[in-house]
Every structure is written in structure tokens, then in C-alpha cells.
Amino acid sequence: MSASLVLVVAALARAHATVTPFLTARSLHEAGTQAWHGFAMTVVNPWYWGFLVVLSVLQWLFPARREQRVPTSVELCTDAVWFVMNSAMQVTVVALVLGGLTIADTEITGGWSLDLQSRLGFWGLAVFAFVVADLLAWVAHWAHHMVPTLWRFHMVHHSQVNLNVLSDNRQHLGETIVIASLVFVPSRLLGLDADAAGTLAFLTLFWCAIIHANIRTNFGPLRWVLISPQAHRVHHSIMARHYNTNFGSVFSVWDHIAGTMYRGTDEYPATGIDDRDFPLEQPADWRPWRLVAVWWRQTVYPFHAIVRLYRSGPDDAASAVGLAAEAASGEVQPQEARSERWTRAA
């Protein structure tokens, strides 16, 4: 959830420059140039890729699950396709959405924002806004597990059976837009600075790679403040007792406060979703065009799943919500109920 949070915050800070009320040739050229710079900042950034190499070495030395020790896999390659595609979407489609919201906000409120920088300082405001954004990301994440329609988009992220350093990028555009819309209001009200937002956003990409890496660590005492790879793996677990826990992206305090933090700190379960219809990658099929085709099928699948959900009627949709709430209570469900829950609700 959070590589999206990162680029959402960065795109939000620059949204007004990306979209203007009058789409002139000059403004379109500027928007295109800015989108390319935003894309290149992550996709070809040597610091980011160097960091992923370090994490891959740590995965080899301290694997959470030894069967996933090898850093290369068809699942990793699929996540790489998601990374490139999502980066392109976030600096174009998401930036356009945020730009439109910025224009609407300017027309309605005149661009009014709180003057917190004079009290908190340049970086103080940026850090404060980032903490608020992380809280809103927690709320959005919780909602994507509890609302059946939103779960159909979020299940794409949970489909990864081989968590790796790029897995956070496996996130549907629809989910990213929901997060962006939630983060928009407080970020605008706080008057988040573009440069500070961009820096914090880029640093969060590193964090998201850490918590999705196949590394055996729970961070020790730091787990009371931060989400660890172990905690986030539990969130991705296919085991019933782990359902709907550990929603945090960066800070774990929200889960401690809400009572959704799973207390087992030495469990490293298998991950994925129990949905036989979901278009998973085929083992050892490394052909680039096949990987792109898998990305496209996974992108389209949630829409088909939503149609099936509501064609079955409102009673079935209500039942799905009930299953989600029951799972949130922490009760261990039998296998048949587990299968039904994963295919019908979060």
C-alpha cells in the first residue's frame, strides 16, 4: 500500500502544475515533461535499484521461507511489470485525477490551507503530513478488506504467493485512486510542500521494499512502532487466524490502537488468495509478452469479480460483508468457510 502512498503524496504536491484549467500546448508539454521526470525518478533510479540488490542478498542470507530463497522468479518478474506500469499510471492518470481535484479545490476554497509551516517548520510540516497520510492509508487499507467491492481491487495485491522486494507495486489503479482521494484533503489543508513531499515519498519506496521482502525479522522492540517484514507477511497470510490483521504500511501504532495487530511475532506463513479463478502467473513462463498479458488479466479481473458479486444480488453482497466482519473478530474459520471468504469478501 504504500509505494502507492509514496507516489500519491509526491503527485499530490505537484498536481496543480500537472493540470491547468486551460489545457494549452505549453501546459501539456510541461505536464508531459513532469510526468517523465516523475517516472524516471523511480524506474531508473540507481539508489533504489542498488537498495533492492542489498535486500535480495539479505533474502538469500536470512530467508523468511527457504523455498522462496532464490531472488528471481516469474512472480518477481510479474511484479516488475506492475512496477513499470504503475509508475507510468501514477505520474499520468493519478496525477490527472489529483490535478482535477486541485482545480476543484481552488475554485471552491480559493486554495485555502492552514499555516502550519510557520509553527512546525519546513520538515516538521512534511513529517506531520506524512504521519497523517499514513493514518489515512491505514483507514483505506482497512476499508479495502471490509468492503466487498474494494476487496476485489485489493485482492490483486494479495495474490502474490512469493513475496519479494517489488511486491508492493502489485496494486490496482482503482485502489491507488481511492487512496489518493483520501490523502488529498488533509494534504491540501496542511499545505504540503512539493519538495518535502517528494523526498519523503521517495524514501517510503525503500520502506515498502523492506516490509515485502522475504526476510526473517520482526524488528524486535521496534515492532511496537514500525511494521516489519514478519508483520506484513502475516497480513498477506492465507491462514484463517491471520485474516484482517496488521493493516499498517509504515507505522504499527495504528494497529495497536485499533486492536488489529496480530500478537504472534515469529510466524512466517505462506501467502496468496484462495480464488481459483484469479489469473495467477504460470510457473517458469518468463516470456515478456506473457508477463504483460498476465498483468492485463489481473488488472481486468476485479471488474469481472465485481459484476459477479452484484449479479448474485444484494443478499449475497451483505453476506460477504458479514463474512468480513466475522473474520475481523479473529475467529479461525473451517476450510470451507475460508475458501468462501477469500472468494467473496476480504
C-alpha positions as a Markdown table, in Angstrom:
| # | Residue | x | y | z |
|---|---|---|---|---|
| 1 | Met | 0.0 | 0.0 | 0.0 |
| 2 | Ser | 2.4 | 2.2 | 0.3 |
| 3 | Ala | 4.5 | 2.5 | -2.7 |
| 4 | Ser | 1.3 | 4.0 | -3.9 |
| 5 | Leu | 1.1 | 6.2 | -0.9 |
| 6 | Val | 4.5 | 7.4 | -1.8 |
| 7 | Leu | 3.8 | 8.5 | -5.3 |
| 8 | Val | 0.4 | 9.7 | -4.4 |
| 9 | Val | 1.9 | 12.2 | -1.9 |
| 10 | Ala | 4.5 | 13.3 | -4.5 |
| 11 | Ala | 2.0 | 13.6 | -7.3 |
| 12 | Leu | -0.4 | 15.5 | -5.0 |
| 13 | Ala | 2.2 | 18.1 | -4.2 |
| 14 | Arg | 2.8 | 18.7 | -7.9 |
| 15 | Ala | -0.8 | 18.2 | -9.1 |
| 16 | His | -1.7 | 21.8 | -9.8 |
| 17 | Ala | 1.3 | 22.2 | -12.1 |
| 18 | Thr | 0.3 | 19.0 | -14.0 |
| 19 | Val | -3.3 | 20.0 | -14.8 |
| 20 | Thr | -4.4 | 23.6 | -15.5 |
| 21 | Pro | -7.9 | 24.9 | -16.2 |
| 22 | Phe | -6.9 | 25.6 | -19.8 |
| 23 | Leu | -5.1 | 22.7 | -21.5 |
| 24 | Thr | -2.8 | 24.7 | -23.8 |
| 25 | Ala | 0.0 | 23.1 | -25.8 |
| 26 | Arg | 2.5 | 24.6 | -23.4 |
| 27 | Ser | 0.8 | 23.2 | -20.3 |
| 28 | Leu | 0.5 | 19.8 | -21.9 |
| 29 | His | 4.2 | 19.9 | -22.8 |
| 30 | Glu | 5.1 | 20.8 | -19.2 |
| 31 | Ala | 2.8 | 18.1 | -17.9 |
| 32 | Gly | 4.5 | 15.5 | -20.1 |
| 33 | Thr | 7.9 | 16.6 | -19.1 |
| 34 | Gln | 7.0 | 16.5 | -15.4 |
| 35 | Ala | 5.4 | 13.0 | -15.8 |
| 36 | Trp | 8.6 | 11.7 | -17.5 |
| 37 | His | 10.8 | 13.1 | -14.7 |
| 38 | Gly | 8.5 | 11.5 | -12.1 |
| 39 | Phe | 8.6 | 8.2 | -13.9 |
| 40 | Ala | 12.4 | 8.2 | -14.3 |
| 41 | Met | 12.8 | 9.2 | -10.7 |
| 42 | Thr | 11.8 | 5.7 | -9.5 |
| 43 | Val | 12.1 | 3.4 | -12.5 |
| 44 | Val | 15.7 | 4.1 | -13.4 |
| 45 | Asn | 16.9 | 5.5 | -10.1 |
| 46 | Pro | 20.3 | 3.8 | -9.3 |
| 47 | Trp | 19.9 | 4.3 | -5.5 |
| 48 | Tyr | 16.6 | 2.4 | -5.5 |
| 49 | Trp | 17.8 | -0.5 | -7.5 |
| 50 | Gly | 21.0 | -0.7 | -5.5 |
| 51 | Phe | 19.0 | -0.9 | -2.4 |
| 52 | Leu | 16.9 | -3.8 | -3.9 |
| 53 | Val | 20.1 | -5.7 | -4.6 |
| 54 | Val | 21.1 | -5.3 | -0.9 |
| 55 | Leu | 17.6 | -6.6 | 0.1 |
| 56 | Ser | 18.0 | -9.5 | -2.3 |
| 57 | Val | 21.2 | -10.5 | -0.6 |
| 58 | Leu | 19.5 | -10.3 | 2.8 |
| 59 | Gln | 16.7 | -12.5 | 1.4 |
| 60 | Trp | 19.3 | -15.1 | 0.4 |
| 61 | Leu | 21.1 | -15.0 | 3.8 |
| 62 | Phe | 18.1 | -14.7 | 6.1 |
| 63 | Pro | 15.0 | -16.0 | 4.2 |
| 64 | Ala | 11.6 | -15.9 | 5.9 |
| 65 | Arg | 10.7 | -19.0 | 3.9 |
| 66 | Arg | 13.6 | -21.0 | 2.4 |
| 67 | Glu | 11.5 | -22.3 | -0.6 |
| 68 | Gln | 11.4 | -18.6 | -1.7 |
| 69 | Arg | 15.1 | -18.0 | -1.1 |
| 70 | Val | 16.0 | -17.6 | -4.8 |
| 71 | Pro | 15.5 | -13.8 | -5.6 |
| 72 | Thr | 14.4 | -14.4 | -9.2 |
| 73 | Ser | 11.1 | -15.9 | -10.0 |
| 74 | Val | 8.2 | -15.5 | -12.5 |
| 75 | Glu | 6.3 | -13.8 | -9.7 |
| 76 | Leu | 9.1 | -11.3 | -9.2 |
| 77 | Cys | 9.1 | -10.6 | -13.0 |
| 78 | Thr | 5.3 | -10.0 | -12.9 |
| 79 | Asp | 5.8 | -7.6 | -10.0 |
| 80 | Ala | 8.4 | -5.8 | -12.1 |
| 81 | Val | 5.8 | -5.3 | -14.9 |
| 82 | Trp | 3.4 | -4.0 | -12.2 |
| 83 | Phe | 6.2 | -1.6 | -11.1 |
| 84 | Val | 6.7 | -0.1 | -14.5 |
| 85 | Met | 3.0 | 0.1 | -15.4 |
| 86 | Asn | 2.0 | 1.5 | -12.0 |
| 87 | Ser | 4.8 | 4.1 | -12.1 |
| 88 | Ala | 3.5 | 5.2 | -15.5 |
| 89 | Met | -0.1 | 5.3 | -14.3 |
| 90 | Gln | 0.7 | 7.3 | -11.2 |
| 91 | Val | 2.5 | 10.1 | -12.9 |
| 92 | Thr | -0.2 | 10.3 | -15.6 |
| 93 | Val | -3.6 | 9.1 | -14.6 |
| 94 | Val | -3.3 | 9.6 | -10.8 |
| 95 | Ala | -1.7 | 13.0 | -11.4 |
| 96 | Leu | -4.6 | 14.0 | -13.7 |
| 97 | Val | -7.1 | 12.9 | -11.0 |
| 98 | Leu | -5.3 | 14.8 | -8.4 |
| 99 | Gly | -4.9 | 17.8 | -10.7 |
| 100 | Gly | -8.6 | 17.8 | -11.3 |
| 101 | Leu | -9.3 | 17.7 | -7.5 |
| 102 | Thr | -6.8 | 20.5 | -7.1 |
| 103 | Ile | -8.6 | 22.7 | -9.6 |
| 104 | Ala | -11.9 | 22.0 | -8.0 |
| 105 | Asp | -10.5 | 22.8 | -4.6 |
| 106 | Thr | -9.0 | 26.1 | -5.9 |
| 107 | Glu | -12.4 | 27.1 | -7.4 |
| 108 | Ile | -14.3 | 26.2 | -4.2 |
| 109 | Thr | -12.0 | 27.3 | -1.4 |
| 110 | Gly | -9.5 | 29.5 | -3.3 |
| 111 | Gly | -6.7 | 27.1 | -2.4 |
| 112 | Trp | -7.0 | 27.9 | 1.3 |
| 113 | Ser | -4.7 | 25.9 | 3.7 |
| 114 | Leu | -3.6 | 26.0 | 7.3 |
| 115 | Asp | -0.5 | 28.0 | 8.0 |
| 116 | Leu | 1.3 | 25.2 | 9.9 |
| 117 | Gln | 4.8 | 25.7 | 8.4 |
| 118 | Ser | 5.4 | 28.8 | 10.5 |
| 119 | Arg | 4.8 | 26.7 | 13.6 |
| 120 | Leu | 6.2 | 23.3 | 12.6 |
| 121 | Gly | 8.9 | 24.4 | 10.1 |
| 122 | Phe | 9.6 | 23.1 | 6.6 |
| 123 | Trp | 10.4 | 19.5 | 7.6 |
| 124 | Gly | 8.2 | 19.5 | 10.6 |
| 125 | Leu | 5.2 | 20.1 | 8.4 |
| 126 | Ala | 6.3 | 17.4 | 5.9 |
| 127 | Val | 6.7 | 14.8 | 8.6 |
| 128 | Phe | 3.4 | 15.7 | 10.3 |
| 129 | Ala | 1.6 | 15.5 | 6.9 |
| 130 | Phe | 3.3 | 12.2 | 6.2 |
| 131 | Val | 2.1 | 10.7 | 9.5 |
| 132 | Val | -1.4 | 11.9 | 8.8 |
| 133 | Ala | -1.2 | 10.4 | 5.3 |
| 134 | Asp | 0.0 | 7.1 | 6.8 |
| 135 | Leu | -3.0 | 7.0 | 9.2 |
| 136 | Leu | -5.4 | 7.7 | 6.2 |
| 137 | Ala | -3.6 | 4.9 | 4.3 |
| 138 | Trp | -4.4 | 2.6 | 7.3 |
| 139 | Val | -8.0 | 3.5 | 7.1 |
| 140 | Ala | -8.1 | 3.0 | 3.3 |
| 141 | His | -6.4 | -0.4 | 3.7 |
| 142 | Trp | -8.9 | -1.5 | 6.4 |
| 143 | Ala | -11.8 | -0.4 | 4.1 |
| 144 | His | -10.3 | -2.4 | 1.2 |
| 145 | His | -10.6 | -5.5 | 3.4 |
| 146 | Met | -14.1 | -4.8 | 4.8 |
| 147 | Val | -16.0 | -3.5 | 1.7 |
| 148 | Pro | -16.6 | -6.4 | -0.8 |
| 149 | Thr | -16.3 | -4.1 | -3.8 |
| 150 | Leu | -13.0 | -2.6 | -2.7 |
| 151 | Trp | -11.6 | -6.0 | -1.8 |
| 152 | Arg | -12.0 | -7.1 | -5.5 |
| 153 | Phe | -9.3 | -4.4 | -6.3 |
| 154 | His | -7.2 | -5.1 | -3.2 |
| 155 | Met | -7.1 | -8.9 | -3.9 |
| 156 | Val | -4.7 | -8.2 | -6.7 |
| 157 | His | -2.1 | -7.1 | -4.2 |
| 158 | His | -2.8 | -10.2 | -2.0 |
| 159 | Ser | -2.5 | -12.6 | -5.0 |
| 160 | Gln | 1.3 | -12.7 | -4.7 |
| 161 | Val | 2.4 | -16.2 | -3.4 |
| 162 | Asn | 6.1 | -15.3 | -3.5 |
| 163 | Leu | 6.5 | -12.0 | -1.6 |
| 164 | Asn | 9.6 | -10.1 | -2.8 |
| 165 | Val | 11.1 | -6.7 | -2.8 |
| 166 | Leu | 8.8 | -5.5 | -5.7 |
| 167 | Ser | 5.6 | -6.9 | -4.4 |
| 168 | Asp | 4.2 | -3.6 | -3.1 |
| 169 | Asn | 3.9 | -2.4 | -6.6 |
| 170 | Arg | 1.3 | -5.1 | -7.4 |
| 171 | Gln | -1.6 | -2.7 | -6.7 |
| 172 | His | -4.6 | -2.0 | -8.9 |
| 173 | Leu | -5.0 | 1.5 | -10.2 |
| 174 | Gly | -8.5 | 1.7 | -8.8 |
| 175 | Glu | -7.1 | 1.2 | -5.3 |
| 176 | Thr | -4.5 | 3.8 | -5.8 |
| 177 | Ile | -7.1 | 6.4 | -6.9 |
| 178 | Val | -9.1 | 5.7 | -3.7 |
| 179 | Ile | -6.0 | 6.2 | -1.6 |
| 180 | Ala | -5.2 | 9.4 | -3.5 |
| 181 | Ser | -8.7 | 10.8 | -2.9 |
| 182 | Leu | -8.5 | 10.1 | 0.8 |
| 183 | Val | -5.0 | 11.7 | 1.2 |
| 184 | Phe | -5.9 | 14.7 | -0.9 |
| 185 | Val | -8.0 | 16.7 | 1.6 |
| 186 | Pro | -5.6 | 16.7 | 4.6 |
| 187 | Ser | -2.6 | 17.2 | 2.4 |
| 188 | Arg | -4.1 | 20.3 | 0.8 |
| 189 | Leu | -5.4 | 21.7 | 4.1 |
| 190 | Leu | -1.9 | 21.3 | 5.6 |
| 191 | Gly | -0.3 | 23.0 | 2.6 |
| 192 | Leu | 2.2 | 20.1 | 2.0 |
| 193 | Asp | 5.3 | 21.4 | 0.2 |
| 194 | Ala | 6.2 | 19.7 | -3.1 |
| 195 | Asp | 9.9 | 19.2 | -2.5 |
| 196 | Ala | 9.5 | 17.9 | 1.1 |
| 197 | Ala | 6.7 | 15.6 | -0.1 |
| 198 | Gly | 8.7 | 14.3 | -3.0 |
| 199 | Thr | 11.7 | 13.4 | -0.7 |
| 200 | Leu | 9.6 | 11.7 | 1.9 |
| 201 | Ala | 7.7 | 9.9 | -0.8 |
| 202 | Phe | 10.8 | 8.5 | -2.4 |
| 203 | Leu | 12.2 | 7.4 | 1.0 |
| 204 | Thr | 9.0 | 5.4 | 1.6 |
| 205 | Leu | 9.6 | 3.4 | -1.5 |
| 206 | Phe | 12.6 | 1.9 | 0.3 |
| 207 | Trp | 10.5 | 1.1 | 3.3 |
| 208 | Cys | 7.8 | -0.6 | 1.2 |
| 209 | Ala | 10.5 | -2.8 | -0.4 |
| 210 | Ile | 11.7 | -3.8 | 3.1 |
| 211 | Ile | 8.3 | -4.9 | 4.5 |
| 212 | His | 7.5 | -7.0 | 1.4 |
| 213 | Ala | 11.0 | -8.7 | 1.3 |
| 214 | Asn | 11.3 | -12.4 | 2.1 |
| 215 | Ile | 13.5 | -11.6 | 5.2 |
| 216 | Arg | 13.2 | -13.3 | 8.6 |
| 217 | Thr | 12.9 | -10.4 | 11.0 |
| 218 | Asn | 10.3 | -8.9 | 13.3 |
| 219 | Phe | 12.4 | -5.8 | 14.2 |
| 220 | Gly | 12.5 | -6.7 | 17.9 |
| 221 | Pro | 11.3 | -3.8 | 20.1 |
| 222 | Leu | 10.9 | -1.5 | 17.0 |
| 223 | Arg | 7.9 | -3.6 | 16.0 |
| 224 | Trp | 5.8 | -1.6 | 18.5 |
| 225 | Val | 6.3 | 1.4 | 16.3 |
| 226 | Leu | 7.0 | 0.1 | 12.8 |
| 227 | Ile | 5.6 | -2.5 | 10.5 |
| 228 | Ser | 8.2 | -5.3 | 10.0 |
| 229 | Pro | 8.6 | -7.9 | 7.1 |
| 230 | Gln | 7.2 | -10.5 | 9.6 |
| 231 | Ala | 4.1 | -8.4 | 10.5 |
| 232 | His | 3.3 | -7.7 | 6.9 |
| 233 | Arg | 3.8 | -11.3 | 5.8 |
| 234 | Val | 1.2 | -12.2 | 8.4 |
| 235 | His | -1.1 | -9.7 | 6.8 |
| 236 | His | -0.7 | -11.5 | 3.5 |
| 237 | Ser | -1.2 | -14.9 | 5.1 |
| 238 | Ile | -3.6 | -17.5 | 3.7 |
| 239 | Met | -4.2 | -18.8 | 7.3 |
| 240 | Ala | -7.6 | -18.0 | 8.8 |
| 241 | Arg | -6.2 | -16.8 | 12.1 |
| 242 | His | -4.2 | -14.1 | 10.3 |
| 243 | Tyr | -7.2 | -12.6 | 8.4 |
| 244 | Asn | -7.6 | -8.8 | 8.7 |
| 245 | Thr | -4.7 | -8.0 | 10.9 |
| 246 | Asn | -1.6 | -5.7 | 10.6 |
| 247 | Phe | -3.1 | -3.1 | 8.2 |
| 248 | Gly | -0.2 | -0.6 | 8.7 |
| 249 | Ser | 2.1 | 0.4 | 5.9 |
| 250 | Val | 4.8 | 2.3 | 7.9 |
| 251 | Phe | 3.7 | 2.7 | 11.5 |
| 252 | Ser | 2.3 | -0.2 | 13.5 |
| 253 | Val | 0.8 | 2.1 | 16.2 |
| 254 | Trp | -2.5 | 2.4 | 14.3 |
| 255 | Asp | -2.9 | -1.4 | 14.6 |
| 256 | His | -2.1 | -1.4 | 18.3 |
| 257 | Ile | -4.6 | 1.3 | 18.9 |
| 258 | Ala | -7.3 | -0.4 | 16.8 |
| 259 | Gly | -6.6 | -3.9 | 18.2 |
| 260 | Thr | -5.8 | -5.3 | 14.8 |
| 261 | Met | -2.2 | -6.1 | 15.5 |
| 262 | Tyr | -1.5 | -9.9 | 15.4 |
| 263 | Arg | 0.5 | -10.8 | 18.5 |
| 264 | Gly | 2.4 | -13.8 | 17.1 |
| 265 | Thr | 5.8 | -12.3 | 16.2 |
| 266 | Asp | 7.6 | -15.5 | 14.9 |
| 267 | Glu | 5.2 | -16.8 | 12.3 |
| 268 | Tyr | 6.1 | -16.7 | 8.6 |
| 269 | Pro | 3.1 | -18.2 | 6.7 |
| 270 | Ala | 2.5 | -18.9 | 3.1 |
| 271 | Thr | 0.8 | -16.0 | 1.2 |
| 272 | Gly | -1.8 | -15.6 | -1.5 |
| 273 | Ile | -5.5 | -15.8 | -2.0 |
| 274 | Asp | -7.9 | -18.7 | -2.3 |
| 275 | Asp | -9.5 | -17.8 | -5.6 |
| 276 | Arg | -9.3 | -20.5 | -8.3 |
| 277 | Asp | -10.4 | -18.0 | -11.0 |
| 278 | Phe | -7.7 | -15.4 | -10.3 |
| 279 | Pro | -5.3 | -15.3 | -13.2 |
| 280 | Leu | -2.0 | -16.1 | -11.5 |
| 281 | Glu | 1.3 | -16.3 | -13.3 |
| 282 | Gln | 2.3 | -19.6 | -14.9 |
| 283 | Pro | 5.5 | -21.2 | -13.4 |
| 284 | Ala | 8.6 | -20.7 | -15.4 |
| 285 | Asp | 6.8 | -18.7 | -18.2 |
| 286 | Trp | 9.3 | -15.9 | -18.5 |
| 287 | Arg | 8.3 | -14.6 | -21.9 |
| 288 | Pro | 7.9 | -10.8 | -21.7 |
| 289 | Trp | 4.7 | -10.7 | -23.7 |
| 290 | Arg | 3.2 | -13.4 | -21.4 |
| 291 | Leu | 4.1 | -11.3 | -18.3 |
| 292 | Val | 2.4 | -8.3 | -19.8 |
| 293 | Ala | -0.6 | -10.4 | -20.6 |
| 294 | Val | -0.8 | -11.6 | -17.0 |
| 295 | Trp | -0.6 | -8.0 | -15.8 |
| 296 | Trp | -3.5 | -7.1 | -18.1 |
| 297 | Arg | -5.7 | -10.1 | -17.0 |
| 298 | Gln | -5.0 | -9.3 | -13.3 |
| 299 | Thr | -5.9 | -5.6 | -14.0 |
| 300 | Val | -9.2 | -6.5 | -15.6 |
| 301 | Tyr | -10.2 | -9.4 | -13.3 |
| 302 | Pro | -11.5 | -7.2 | -10.4 |
| 303 | Phe | -14.2 | -5.7 | -12.7 |
| 304 | His | -15.4 | -9.2 | -13.6 |
| 305 | Ala | -15.4 | -10.2 | -10.0 |
| 306 | Ile | -17.5 | -7.1 | -9.0 |
| 307 | Val | -20.0 | -7.8 | -11.7 |
| 308 | Arg | -20.3 | -11.4 | -10.4 |
| 309 | Leu | -20.7 | -10.1 | -6.9 |
| 310 | Tyr | -23.6 | -7.8 | -7.6 |
| 311 | Arg | -25.3 | -10.1 | -10.1 |
| 312 | Ser | -25.7 | -12.5 | -7.3 |
| 313 | Gly | -27.9 | -10.0 | -5.5 |
| 314 | Pro | -27.8 | -7.7 | -2.5 |
| 315 | Asp | -28.3 | -10.5 | -0.1 |
| 316 | Asp | -25.1 | -12.1 | -1.3 |
| 317 | Ala | -23.2 | -8.8 | -1.0 |
| 318 | Ala | -24.5 | -8.4 | 2.5 |
| 319 | Ser | -23.4 | -11.9 | 3.3 |
| 320 | Ala | -19.9 | -11.0 | 2.1 |
| 321 | Val | -19.8 | -8.1 | 4.5 |
| 322 | Gly | -20.8 | -10.4 | 7.3 |
| 323 | Leu | -18.0 | -12.8 | 6.5 |
| 324 | Ala | -15.5 | -10.0 | 6.5 |
| 325 | Ala | -16.7 | -8.8 | 9.9 |
| 326 | Glu | -16.7 | -12.3 | 11.3 |
| 327 | Ala | -13.1 | -12.7 | 10.1 |
| 328 | Ala | -12.1 | -9.4 | 11.7 |
| 329 | Ser | -13.1 | -10.9 | 15.1 |
| 330 | Gly | -10.1 | -13.2 | 14.8 |
| 331 | Glu | -12.1 | -16.4 | 14.9 |
| 332 | Val | -10.5 | -19.3 | 13.0 |
| 333 | Gln | -12.8 | -20.5 | 10.2 |
| 334 | Pro | -13.0 | -24.0 | 8.9 |
| 335 | Gln | -11.5 | -24.7 | 5.4 |
| 336 | Glu | -14.8 | -24.5 | 3.6 |
| 337 | Ala | -15.6 | -21.1 | 5.2 |
| 338 | Arg | -12.1 | -19.9 | 4.5 |
| 339 | Ser | -12.4 | -20.7 | 0.8 |
| 340 | Glu | -15.8 | -19.0 | 0.6 |
| 341 | Arg | -14.5 | -15.9 | 2.4 |
| 342 | Trp | -11.5 | -15.4 | 0.2 |
| 343 | Thr | -13.5 | -15.7 | -3.0 |
| 344 | Arg | -16.4 | -13.5 | -1.8 |
| 345 | Ala | -15.0 | -10.9 | 0.7 |
| 346 | Ala | -11.9 | -9.7 | 2.4 |
